[in-house]
Amino acid sequence: MISYSIKEGLNGNPVIPGDKSISHRSIIIPSISNGVCEINNILKSEDVLHTLNAFKSMGVQIKEKEKKITVFGKGLNSLKEPKKSIYLGNSGTSARLLTGLLSSQPFRSILKGDESLSKRPMERISDPLSKMNARINTTNGSLPLMIEGSKLIPSEIELQIPSAQIKSGLLLASLNIIGETKIIENSITRDHTEIMLESFGANIEIEKKDGKKLIKLVGGKELNSKNIEVPNDLSSSAFFIVSALINKNSNIILKNINNNPTRNGVILALKKMGAKIELFNQRYSNNENICDIEVTSSDLYGCELGEEFADLMIDEYPILAVAAAFAKSPSIFRGLKELKVKESDRLKLILLNLQNCGVKCKTEDDDLYIYPSNHYEIKKNEIQTDFDHRIAMAFCIMGSKIGPLKIEDAESINTSFPTFRNEFNMLGGKIL
Ligand code: S3P
């Protein structure tokens, strides 16, 4: 894929796909609830389809019709032992959430993934589950992973890594444990699982104090299904938001975007940099905050973000780094350790690719420093993505300013945003 620089700005109302995190949960939770769930606007990307196929392979009836999916749930203990190993492609969310859920189901399952997912750390989920007596064998700490489902014991677990995937895996395991499980989160991460479990009638209680969170879940209670309207994904929107900000004469409006306060760090960060972003029509749907967003070309200034931002916008640093490269002053983003264990080592690739584009930048410990300039000379016009969708999309946006940039292995974009190129080109972008 080649991303060319654009002369005119970006203008229009792009169609942003459904939120990836909520889409996964919209299949998982109704599959173990009682009743029928119609899911509207689900993201039909490769990652989500892996979750969907996993539940089909465990006997859940799921009907698909264009953007609507219907899940016929039969309760907490209705899943059947899969006949084959479950293949999850590139999807870390599917892997961590399913490890939790399946560890307290009464059968054996094997989880596999693609080359990149098979390198990602799984002990972060299998270790805390083992404290609950789960029986999980990893392959050197990663996938393939064998889960010998068993009866787990109620436990108190303090999360050692700020991760919604780990928290969600533990919560899904706890649904099938008789007694109260307590999970302590020292820094708050995205809470879509808690929101959906609460609205499906789980016995869940949440206490928040001094930036920490205690979640109590009493398992064994059946959940009742509800219809779900998936809001559009803020993480996917962020690519177009930044492109509109850094390209002159741009004005775009994005509709029905998830604005969950545990996820919207990128909006706060860009506003801190001087971005003209207006949120309007704020409302709730399925207890998730959603809004419409208007973005206008802006002069951006650099900023310093502490590590507390990392939990609120971990997926958005690749595109924020691109925004920082076009600001009028330097930026420092601190505490980016978790970026190293995403779909790729994102910290390494942000640095490598920005430097290839002529941007002066460095990392010190887990902090990223970016020193923008008003003229960039591309050294090598190939962008290395290591099959990481967010690196690919972020550097397409870089290309919209200084292209042409050749984005390698750009088919990874299908894992989260299959319509990215079309939507971008409809706004005035040029990606071929
Ligand atoms: C996700 C949580 C985040 C995020 C990922 C989706 C989720 O991972 O990076 O893209 O849906 O729970 P961590 O919770 O491991 O940081």
PDB file of N, CA and C in Angstrom, residues 1 14-15 240 417-429 431:
ATOM      1  N   MET A   1       0.851  -1.190   0.000  1.00  0.00           N
ATOM      2  CA  MET A   1       0.000   0.000   0.000  1.00  0.00           C
ATOM      3  C   MET A   1       0.890   1.245   0.000  1.00  0.00           C
ATOM      4  N   PRO A  14     -16.817  10.484   7.683  1.00  0.00           N
ATOM      5  CA  PRO A  14     -16.435   9.085   7.437  1.00  0.00           C
ATOM      6  C   PRO A  14     -17.285   8.112   8.251  1.00  0.00           C
ATOM      7  N   VAL A  15     -17.458   6.912   7.714  1.00  0.00           N
ATOM      8  CA  VAL A  15     -18.152   5.867   8.479  1.00  0.00           C
ATOM      9  C   VAL A  15     -17.079   5.085   9.240  1.00  0.00           C
ATOM     10  N   PHE A 240      -8.173   9.280  11.527  1.00  0.00           N
ATOM     11  CA  PHE A 240      -8.749  10.357  10.715  1.00  0.00           C
ATOM     12  C   PHE A 240      -8.709  11.680  11.486  1.00  0.00           C
ATOM     13  N   PHE A 417      -9.842  -2.577  10.899  1.00  0.00           N
ATOM     14  CA  PHE A 417     -10.516  -1.509  10.165  1.00  0.00           C
ATOM     15  C   PHE A 417     -10.484  -1.821   8.664  1.00  0.00           C
ATOM     16  N   PRO A 418     -11.280  -2.847   8.242  1.00  0.00           N
ATOM     17  CA  PRO A 418     -11.208  -3.291   6.840  1.00  0.00           C
ATOM     18  C   PRO A 418     -11.539  -2.192   5.822  1.00  0.00           C
ATOM     19  N   THR A 419     -12.311  -1.173   6.220  1.00  0.00           N
ATOM     20  CA  THR A 419     -12.709  -0.142   5.252  1.00  0.00           C
ATOM     21  C   THR A 419     -11.832   1.112   5.341  1.00  0.00           C
ATOM     22  N   PHE A 420     -10.718   1.019   6.033  1.00  0.00           N
ATOM     23  CA  PHE A 420      -9.857   2.183   6.287  1.00  0.00           C
ATOM     24  C   PHE A 420      -9.488   2.943   5.008  1.00  0.00           C
ATOM     25  N   ARG A 421      -8.959   2.224   4.020  1.00  0.00           N
ATOM     26  CA  ARG A 421      -8.461   2.901   2.815  1.00  0.00           C
ATOM     27  C   ARG A 421      -9.609   3.621   2.088  1.00  0.00           C
ATOM     28  N   ASN A 422     -10.721   2.916   1.913  1.00  0.00           N
ATOM     29  CA  ASN A 422     -11.868   3.516   1.205  1.00  0.00           C
ATOM     30  C   ASN A 422     -12.363   4.767   1.891  1.00  0.00           C
ATOM     31  N   GLU A 423     -12.549   4.654   3.204  1.00  0.00           N
ATOM     32  CA  GLU A 423     -13.085   5.796   3.953  1.00  0.00           C
ATOM     33  C   GLU A 423     -12.125   6.975   3.887  1.00  0.00           C
ATOM     34  N   PHE A 424     -10.825   6.687   3.997  1.00  0.00           N
ATOM     35  CA  PHE A 424      -9.825   7.755   3.979  1.00  0.00           C
ATOM     36  C   PHE A 424      -9.816   8.447   2.617  1.00  0.00           C
ATOM     37  N   ASN A 425      -9.896   7.638   1.555  1.00  0.00           N
ATOM     38  CA  ASN A 425      -9.869   8.214   0.210  1.00  0.00           C
ATOM     39  C   ASN A 425     -11.131   9.026  -0.080  1.00  0.00           C
ATOM     40  N   MET A 426     -12.276   8.589   0.512  1.00  0.00           N
ATOM     41  CA  MET A 426     -13.528   9.353   0.327  1.00  0.00           C
ATOM     42  C   MET A 426     -13.427  10.739   0.953  1.00  0.00           C
ATOM     43  N   LEU A 427     -12.594  10.863   1.995  1.00  0.00           N
ATOM     44  CA  LEU A 427     -12.448  12.164   2.664  1.00  0.00           C
ATOM     45  C   LEU A 427     -11.498  13.086   1.907  1.00  0.00           C
ATOM     46  N   GLY A 428     -10.774  12.509   0.949  1.00  0.00           N
ATOM     47  CA  GLY A 428      -9.790  13.322   0.217  1.00  0.00           C
ATOM     48  C   GLY A 428      -8.374  12.781   0.386  1.00  0.00           C
ATOM     49  N   GLY A 429      -8.230  11.662   1.090  1.00  0.00           N
ATOM     50  CA  GLY A 429      -6.912  11.045   1.242  1.00  0.00           C
ATOM     51  C   GLY A 429      -6.510  10.329  -0.044  1.00  0.00           C
ATOM     52  N   ILE A 431      -4.575   6.894  -0.758  1.00  0.00           N
ATOM     53  CA  ILE A 431      -3.846   5.665  -0.458  1.00  0.00           C
ATOM     54  C   ILE A 431      -4.157   4.683  -1.579  1.00  0.00           C
TER      55      ILE A 431
END
